[in-house]
CSV table of C-alpha atoms in Angstrom, one decimal:
chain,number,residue,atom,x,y,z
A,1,UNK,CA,0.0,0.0,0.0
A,2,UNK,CA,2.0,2.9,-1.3
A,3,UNK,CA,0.4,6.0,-0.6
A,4,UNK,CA,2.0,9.2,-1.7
A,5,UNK,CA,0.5,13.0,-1.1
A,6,UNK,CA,-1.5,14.1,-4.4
A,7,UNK,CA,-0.6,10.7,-6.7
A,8,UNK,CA,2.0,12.5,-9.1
A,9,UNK,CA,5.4,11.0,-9.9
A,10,UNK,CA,8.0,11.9,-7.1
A,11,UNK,CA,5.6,12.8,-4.7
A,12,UNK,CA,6.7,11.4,-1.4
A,13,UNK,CA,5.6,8.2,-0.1
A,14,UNK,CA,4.0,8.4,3.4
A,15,UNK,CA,3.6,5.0,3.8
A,16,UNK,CA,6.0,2.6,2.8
A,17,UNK,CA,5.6,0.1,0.1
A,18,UNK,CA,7.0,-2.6,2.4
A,19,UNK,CA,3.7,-2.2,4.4
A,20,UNK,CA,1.7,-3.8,2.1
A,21,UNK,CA,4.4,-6.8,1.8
A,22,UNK,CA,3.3,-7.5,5.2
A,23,UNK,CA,-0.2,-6.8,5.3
A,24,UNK,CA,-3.4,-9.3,5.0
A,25,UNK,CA,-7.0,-8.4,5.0
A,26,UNK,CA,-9.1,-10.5,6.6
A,27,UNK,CA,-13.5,-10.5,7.5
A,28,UNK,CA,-15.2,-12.4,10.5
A,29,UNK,CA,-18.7,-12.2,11.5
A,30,UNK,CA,-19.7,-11.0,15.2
A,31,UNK,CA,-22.7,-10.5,16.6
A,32,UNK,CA,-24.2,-10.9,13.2
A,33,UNK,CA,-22.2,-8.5,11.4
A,34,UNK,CA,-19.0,-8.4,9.3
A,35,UNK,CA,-15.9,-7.0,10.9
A,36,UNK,CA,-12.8,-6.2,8.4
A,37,UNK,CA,-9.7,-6.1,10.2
A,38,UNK,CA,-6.1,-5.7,8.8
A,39,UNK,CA,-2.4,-8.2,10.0
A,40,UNK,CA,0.6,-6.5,9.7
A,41,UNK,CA,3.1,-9.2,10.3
A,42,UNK,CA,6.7,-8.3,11.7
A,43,UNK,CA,9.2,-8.1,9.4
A,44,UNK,CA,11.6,-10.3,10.9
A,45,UNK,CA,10.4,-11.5,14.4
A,46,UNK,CA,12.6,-10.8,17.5
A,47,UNK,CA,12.8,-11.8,21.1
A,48,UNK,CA,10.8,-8.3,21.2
A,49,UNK,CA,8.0,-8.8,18.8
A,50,UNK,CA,4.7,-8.3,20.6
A,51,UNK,CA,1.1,-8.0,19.0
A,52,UNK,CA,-0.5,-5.1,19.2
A,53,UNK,CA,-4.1,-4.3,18.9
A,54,UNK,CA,-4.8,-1.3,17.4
A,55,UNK,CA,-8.5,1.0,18.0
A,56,UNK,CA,-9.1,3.8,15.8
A,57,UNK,CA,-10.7,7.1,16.9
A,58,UNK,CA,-14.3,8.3,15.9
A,59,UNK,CA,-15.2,8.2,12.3
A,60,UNK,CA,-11.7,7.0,11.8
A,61,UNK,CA,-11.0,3.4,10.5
A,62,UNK,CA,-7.5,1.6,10.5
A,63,UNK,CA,-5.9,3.3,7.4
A,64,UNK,CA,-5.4,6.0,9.7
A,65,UNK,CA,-2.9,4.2,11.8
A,66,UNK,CA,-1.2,3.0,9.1
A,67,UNK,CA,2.0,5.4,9.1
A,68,UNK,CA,2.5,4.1,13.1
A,69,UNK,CA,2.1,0.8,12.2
A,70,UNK,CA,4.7,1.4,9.5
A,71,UNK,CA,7.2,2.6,12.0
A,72,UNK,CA,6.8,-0.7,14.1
A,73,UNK,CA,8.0,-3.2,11.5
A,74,UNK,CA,8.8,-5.9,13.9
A,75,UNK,CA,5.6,-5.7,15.9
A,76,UNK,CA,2.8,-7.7,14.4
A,77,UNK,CA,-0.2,-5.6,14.2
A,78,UNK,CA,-3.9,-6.1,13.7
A,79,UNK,CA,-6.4,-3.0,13.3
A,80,UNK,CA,-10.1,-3.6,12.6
A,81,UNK,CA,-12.7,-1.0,11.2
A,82,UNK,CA,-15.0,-0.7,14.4
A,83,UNK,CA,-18.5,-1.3,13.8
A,84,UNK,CA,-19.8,1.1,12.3
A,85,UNK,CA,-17.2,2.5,10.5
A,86,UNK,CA,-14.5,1.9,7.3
A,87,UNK,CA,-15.1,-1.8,6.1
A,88,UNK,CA,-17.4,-3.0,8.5
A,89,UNK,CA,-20.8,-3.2,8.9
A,90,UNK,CA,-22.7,-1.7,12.2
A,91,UNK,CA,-23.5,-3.1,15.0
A,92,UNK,CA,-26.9,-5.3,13.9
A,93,UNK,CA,-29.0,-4.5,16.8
A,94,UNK,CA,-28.3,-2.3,20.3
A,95,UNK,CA,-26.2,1.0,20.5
A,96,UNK,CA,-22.6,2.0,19.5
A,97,UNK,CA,-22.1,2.9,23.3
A,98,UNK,CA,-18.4,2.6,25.1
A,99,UNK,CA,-19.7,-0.4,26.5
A,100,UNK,CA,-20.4,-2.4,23.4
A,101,UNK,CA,-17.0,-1.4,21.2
A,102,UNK,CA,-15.4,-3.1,25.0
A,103,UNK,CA,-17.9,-6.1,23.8
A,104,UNK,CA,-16.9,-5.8,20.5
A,105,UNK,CA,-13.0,-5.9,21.7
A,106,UNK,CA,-13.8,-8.9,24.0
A,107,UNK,CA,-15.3,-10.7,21.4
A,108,UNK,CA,-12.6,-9.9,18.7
A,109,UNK,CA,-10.1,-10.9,21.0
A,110,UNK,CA,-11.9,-14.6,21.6
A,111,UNK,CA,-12.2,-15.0,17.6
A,112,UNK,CA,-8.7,-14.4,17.0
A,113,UNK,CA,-6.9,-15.8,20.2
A,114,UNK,CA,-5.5,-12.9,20.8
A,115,UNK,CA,-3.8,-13.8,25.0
A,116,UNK,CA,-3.1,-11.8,27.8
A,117,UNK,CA,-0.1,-10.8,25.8
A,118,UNK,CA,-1.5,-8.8,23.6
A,119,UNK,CA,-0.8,-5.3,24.0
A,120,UNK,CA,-3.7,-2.9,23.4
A,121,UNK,CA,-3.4,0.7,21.4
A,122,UNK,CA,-6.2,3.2,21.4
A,123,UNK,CA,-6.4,6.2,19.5
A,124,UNK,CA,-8.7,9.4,20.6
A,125,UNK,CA,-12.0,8.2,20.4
A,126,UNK,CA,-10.1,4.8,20.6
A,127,UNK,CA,-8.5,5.5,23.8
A,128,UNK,CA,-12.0,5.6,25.7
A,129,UNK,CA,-13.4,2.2,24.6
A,130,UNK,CA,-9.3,1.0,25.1
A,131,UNK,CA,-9.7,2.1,28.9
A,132,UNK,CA,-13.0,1.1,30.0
A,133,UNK,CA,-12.3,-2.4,28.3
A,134,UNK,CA,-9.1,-2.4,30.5
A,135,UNK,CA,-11.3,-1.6,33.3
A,136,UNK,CA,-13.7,-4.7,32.8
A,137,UNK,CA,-11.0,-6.8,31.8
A,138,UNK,CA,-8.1,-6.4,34.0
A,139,UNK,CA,-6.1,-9.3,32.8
A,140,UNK,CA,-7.3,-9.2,29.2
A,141,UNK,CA,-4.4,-7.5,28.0
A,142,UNK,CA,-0.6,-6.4,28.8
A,143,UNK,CA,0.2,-3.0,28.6
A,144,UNK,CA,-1.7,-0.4,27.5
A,145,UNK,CA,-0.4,2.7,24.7
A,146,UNK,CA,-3.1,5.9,24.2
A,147,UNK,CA,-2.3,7.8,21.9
A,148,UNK,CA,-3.8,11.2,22.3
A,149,UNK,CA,-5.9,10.3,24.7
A,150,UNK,CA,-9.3,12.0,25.5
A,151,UNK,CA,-8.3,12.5,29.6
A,152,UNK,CA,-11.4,14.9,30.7
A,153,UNK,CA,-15.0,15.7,29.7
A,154,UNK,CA,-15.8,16.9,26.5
A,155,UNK,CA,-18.7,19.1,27.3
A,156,UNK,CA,-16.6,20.9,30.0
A,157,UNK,CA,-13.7,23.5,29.6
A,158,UNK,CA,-12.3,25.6,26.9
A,159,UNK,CA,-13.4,23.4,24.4
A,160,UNK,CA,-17.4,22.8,25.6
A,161,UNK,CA,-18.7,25.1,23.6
A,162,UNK,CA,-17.4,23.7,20.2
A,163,UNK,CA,-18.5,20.3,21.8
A,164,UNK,CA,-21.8,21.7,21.9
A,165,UNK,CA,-21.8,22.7,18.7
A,166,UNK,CA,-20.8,19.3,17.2
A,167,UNK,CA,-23.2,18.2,18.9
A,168,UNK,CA,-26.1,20.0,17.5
A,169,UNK,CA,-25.0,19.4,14.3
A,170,UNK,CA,-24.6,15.6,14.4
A,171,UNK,CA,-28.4,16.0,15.6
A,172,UNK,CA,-29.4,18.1,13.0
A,173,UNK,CA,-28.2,15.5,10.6
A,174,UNK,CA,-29.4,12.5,12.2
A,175,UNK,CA,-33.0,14.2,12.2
A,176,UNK,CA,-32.7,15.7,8.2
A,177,UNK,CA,-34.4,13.8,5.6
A,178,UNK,CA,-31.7,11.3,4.6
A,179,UNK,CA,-30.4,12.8,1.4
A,180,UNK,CA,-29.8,16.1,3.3
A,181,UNK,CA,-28.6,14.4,6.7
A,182,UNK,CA,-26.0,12.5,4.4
A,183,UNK,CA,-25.0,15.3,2.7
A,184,UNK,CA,-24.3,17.4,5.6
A,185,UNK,CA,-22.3,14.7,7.5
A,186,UNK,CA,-20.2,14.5,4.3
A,187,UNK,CA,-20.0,17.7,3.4
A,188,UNK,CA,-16.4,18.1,1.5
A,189,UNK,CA,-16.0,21.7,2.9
A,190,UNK,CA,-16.8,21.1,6.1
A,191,UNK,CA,-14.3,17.8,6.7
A,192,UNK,CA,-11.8,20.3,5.1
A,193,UNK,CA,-12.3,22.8,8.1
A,194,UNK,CA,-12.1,20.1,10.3
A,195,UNK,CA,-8.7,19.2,8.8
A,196,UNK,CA,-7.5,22.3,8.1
A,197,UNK,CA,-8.4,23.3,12.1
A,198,UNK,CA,-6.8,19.7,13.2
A,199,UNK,CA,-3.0,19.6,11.2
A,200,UNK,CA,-0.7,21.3,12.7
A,201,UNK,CA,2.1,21.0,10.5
A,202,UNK,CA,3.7,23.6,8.0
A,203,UNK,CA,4.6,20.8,5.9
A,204,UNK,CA,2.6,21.1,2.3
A,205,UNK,CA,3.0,17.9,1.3
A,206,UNK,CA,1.9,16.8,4.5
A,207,UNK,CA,-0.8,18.6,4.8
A,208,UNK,CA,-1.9,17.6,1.8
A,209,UNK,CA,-1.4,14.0,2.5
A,210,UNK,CA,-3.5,14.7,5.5
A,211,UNK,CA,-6.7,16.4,3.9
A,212,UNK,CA,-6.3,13.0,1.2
A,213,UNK,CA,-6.8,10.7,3.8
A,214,UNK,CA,-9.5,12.6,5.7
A,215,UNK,CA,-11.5,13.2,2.2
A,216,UNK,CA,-11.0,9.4,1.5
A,217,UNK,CA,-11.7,8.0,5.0
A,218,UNK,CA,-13.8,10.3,7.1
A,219,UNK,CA,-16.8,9.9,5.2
A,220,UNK,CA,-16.9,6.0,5.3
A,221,UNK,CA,-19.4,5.2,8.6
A,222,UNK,CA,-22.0,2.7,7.9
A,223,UNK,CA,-25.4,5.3,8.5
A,224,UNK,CA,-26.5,8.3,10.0
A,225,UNK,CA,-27.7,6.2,13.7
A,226,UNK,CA,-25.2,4.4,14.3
A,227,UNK,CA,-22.8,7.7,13.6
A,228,UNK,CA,-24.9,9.4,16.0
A,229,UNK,CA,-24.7,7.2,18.8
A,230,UNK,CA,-20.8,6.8,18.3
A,231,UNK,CA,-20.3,10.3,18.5
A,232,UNK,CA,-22.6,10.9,21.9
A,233,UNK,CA,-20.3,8.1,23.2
A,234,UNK,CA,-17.3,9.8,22.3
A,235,UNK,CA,-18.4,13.0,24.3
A,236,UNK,CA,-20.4,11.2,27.3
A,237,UNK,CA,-16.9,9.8,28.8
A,238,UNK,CA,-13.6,10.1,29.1
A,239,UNK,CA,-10.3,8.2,30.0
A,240,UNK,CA,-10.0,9.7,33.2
A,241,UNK,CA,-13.3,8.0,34.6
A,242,UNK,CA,-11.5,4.7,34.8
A,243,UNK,CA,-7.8,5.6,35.3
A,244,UNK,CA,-7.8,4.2,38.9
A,245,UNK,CA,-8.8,0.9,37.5
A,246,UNK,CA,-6.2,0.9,35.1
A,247,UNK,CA,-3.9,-1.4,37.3
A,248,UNK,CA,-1.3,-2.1,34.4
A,249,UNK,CA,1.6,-0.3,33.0
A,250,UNK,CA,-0.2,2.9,31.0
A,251,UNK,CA,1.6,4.6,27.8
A,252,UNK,CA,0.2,8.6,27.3
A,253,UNK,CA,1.1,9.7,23.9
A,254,UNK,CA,0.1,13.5,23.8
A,255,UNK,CA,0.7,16.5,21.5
A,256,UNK,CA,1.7,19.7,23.0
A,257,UNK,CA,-0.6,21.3,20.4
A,258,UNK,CA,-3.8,19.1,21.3
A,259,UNK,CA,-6.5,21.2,21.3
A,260,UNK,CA,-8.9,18.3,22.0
A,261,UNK,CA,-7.4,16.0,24.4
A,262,UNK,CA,-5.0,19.3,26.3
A,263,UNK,CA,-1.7,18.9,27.5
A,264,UNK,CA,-2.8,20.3,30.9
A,265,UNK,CA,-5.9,17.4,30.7
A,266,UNK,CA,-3.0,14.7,30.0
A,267,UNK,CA,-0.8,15.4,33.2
A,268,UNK,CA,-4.0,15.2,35.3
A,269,UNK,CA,-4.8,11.9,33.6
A,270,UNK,CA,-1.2,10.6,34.3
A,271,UNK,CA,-1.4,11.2,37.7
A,272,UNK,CA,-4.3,9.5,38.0
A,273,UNK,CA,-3.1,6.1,36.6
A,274,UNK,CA,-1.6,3.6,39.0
A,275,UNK,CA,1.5,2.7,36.8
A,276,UNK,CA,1.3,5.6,34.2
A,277,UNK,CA,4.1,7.3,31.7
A,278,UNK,CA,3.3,10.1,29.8
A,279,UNK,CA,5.5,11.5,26.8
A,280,UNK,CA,4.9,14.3,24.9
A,281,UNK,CA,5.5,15.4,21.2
A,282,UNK,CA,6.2,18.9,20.8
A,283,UNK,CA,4.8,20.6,17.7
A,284,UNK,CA,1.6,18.8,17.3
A,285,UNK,CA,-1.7,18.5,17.7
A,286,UNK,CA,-4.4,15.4,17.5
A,287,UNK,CA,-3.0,13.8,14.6
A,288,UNK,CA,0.1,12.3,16.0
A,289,UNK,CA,-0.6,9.6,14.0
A,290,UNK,CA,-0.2,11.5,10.6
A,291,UNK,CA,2.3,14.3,11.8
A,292,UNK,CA,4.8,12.3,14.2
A,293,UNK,CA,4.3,8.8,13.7
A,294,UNK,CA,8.5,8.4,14.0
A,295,UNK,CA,8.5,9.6,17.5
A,296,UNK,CA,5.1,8.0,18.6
A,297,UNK,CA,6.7,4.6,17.4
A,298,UNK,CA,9.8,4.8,19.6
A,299,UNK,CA,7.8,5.9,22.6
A,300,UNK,CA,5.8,2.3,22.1
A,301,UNK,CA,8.8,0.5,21.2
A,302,UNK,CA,10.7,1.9,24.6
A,303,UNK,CA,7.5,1.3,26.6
A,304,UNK,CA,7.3,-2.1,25.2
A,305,UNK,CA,10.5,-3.5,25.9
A,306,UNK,CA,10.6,-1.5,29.7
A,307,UNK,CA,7.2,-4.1,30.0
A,308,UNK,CA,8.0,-7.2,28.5
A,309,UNK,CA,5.4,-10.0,28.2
């Protein structure tokens, strides 16, 4: 999968061709519905080859952790689309609540055999459902990264109001004549704004890359409910709720620009945490897994081998 910026000759690559060599796509069915999930397999395989199971943040699906998984090339790495969202279909009956993607995790984990070993990665929306899973399955997995994690309330603070406002307008579209609805949840300009507001770097190219993959990916949730309720999940808790349950070793990967999940929000969160580390990557915002995914990499990799199996 080689993905470059805008698709012209010598426009640089930001993920590697060699990604693809070691990637599979798979389906299963849970719960009645289909679940896509992607395998990146290691490389080579070391003494320090883990697997790590990757959750992708709100009207995200896995391509978006692609350039971290491409950093980690002698991890082996599986990312599914959640419910809902990218490849796979939503949840058949029930709501898209934090306590079903845990469900959802449980189950996943049971259908691939996935141990105790496994090491478990959330990623802003991602990092919720990773930590209350954690929380209702202590021993289920062994450590845990978040990466830009959502640490406090959304409807509280600085950043309430524009909360608010997101959430009136996932309403509004939910309660539009479908047509409409659709076409305001995938309104081109408006996921531009949302990118433009979310990149921090003053790469072009980069940015460019960025916009690509949120024009190509942001759009692809499986129907206006089942956006809905993901999204008043996303803003009804928090990480921060369950950090005293979180009786594991605890990776914080923040951005110093994070205007969603905020520095000062992350070294509350950390001191919360039984057996927490927090690192933090100057320079960017909430899309540490576009901008930075060199540094986020060798945080995990650090982490991983200071908590070995």
């Amino acid at each position: 999968m080689k993905t470059t910026n805008a698709g012209s000759p010598g426009a640089p690559a930001f993920v590697s061709a060699d990604l693809a060599a070691r990637s599979s796509a798979a389906t299963l069915t849970l719960d009645g519905g289909t679940v896509a999930y992607w395998t990146y397999e290691p490389v080579r395989a070391t003494p320090e080859t883990r697997t790590i199971l990757v959750i992708h943040g709100f009207r995200g699906d896995h391509h978006g952790l692609l350039r971290v998984a491409d950093q980690l090339p002698e991890m082996r790495i599986i990312m599914p689309d959640l419910p809902g969202f990218g490849s796979s279909a939503a949840f058949a009956a029930g709501p898209h609540s934090v306590e079903r993607y845990g469900a959802f995790i449980s189950a996943f984990m049971h259908a691939l055999d996935l141990g105790p070993d496994t090491v478990l990665l959330g990623h802003s929306f991602g990092s919720i459902v990773a930590a209350h899973f954690v929380a209702s399955h202590r021993s289920a997995v062994h450590p845990l990264v978040l990466v830009n994690p959502i640490a406090a309330p959304a409807l509280e603070g600085p950043k309430g109001l524009m909360t608010r406002l997101a959430v009136l307008y996932y309403r509004l579209a939910a309660q539009l004549p479908d047509r409409a609805g659709q076409a305001l949840l995938r309104n081109p300009l408006i996921v531009r704004v949302m990118s433009e507001t979310m990149a921090k770097t003053r790469d072009r190219e980069l940015r460019a890359f960025i916009h690509g993959q949120h024009h190509a990916y942001f759009s692809s949730f499986a129907d206006r409910d089942s956006l809905l309720e993901s999204f008043t999940a996303s803003v009804s808790h928090h990480v921060s709720e369950v950090a005293g349950q979180l009786d594991l070793p605890v990776l914080l990967v923040a951005g110093e620009k994070d205007e969603i999940a905020t520095l000062p929000d992350q070294h509350k969160l950390v001191r919360l945490l039984p057996d927490g580390e927090l690192k933090v990557i100057p320079g960017v915002g909430h899309l540490i897994h576009y901008e930075t995914p060199e540094p986020a990499a060798r945080h995990i990799r650090t982490f991983l081998k200071d908590h070995p199996a």
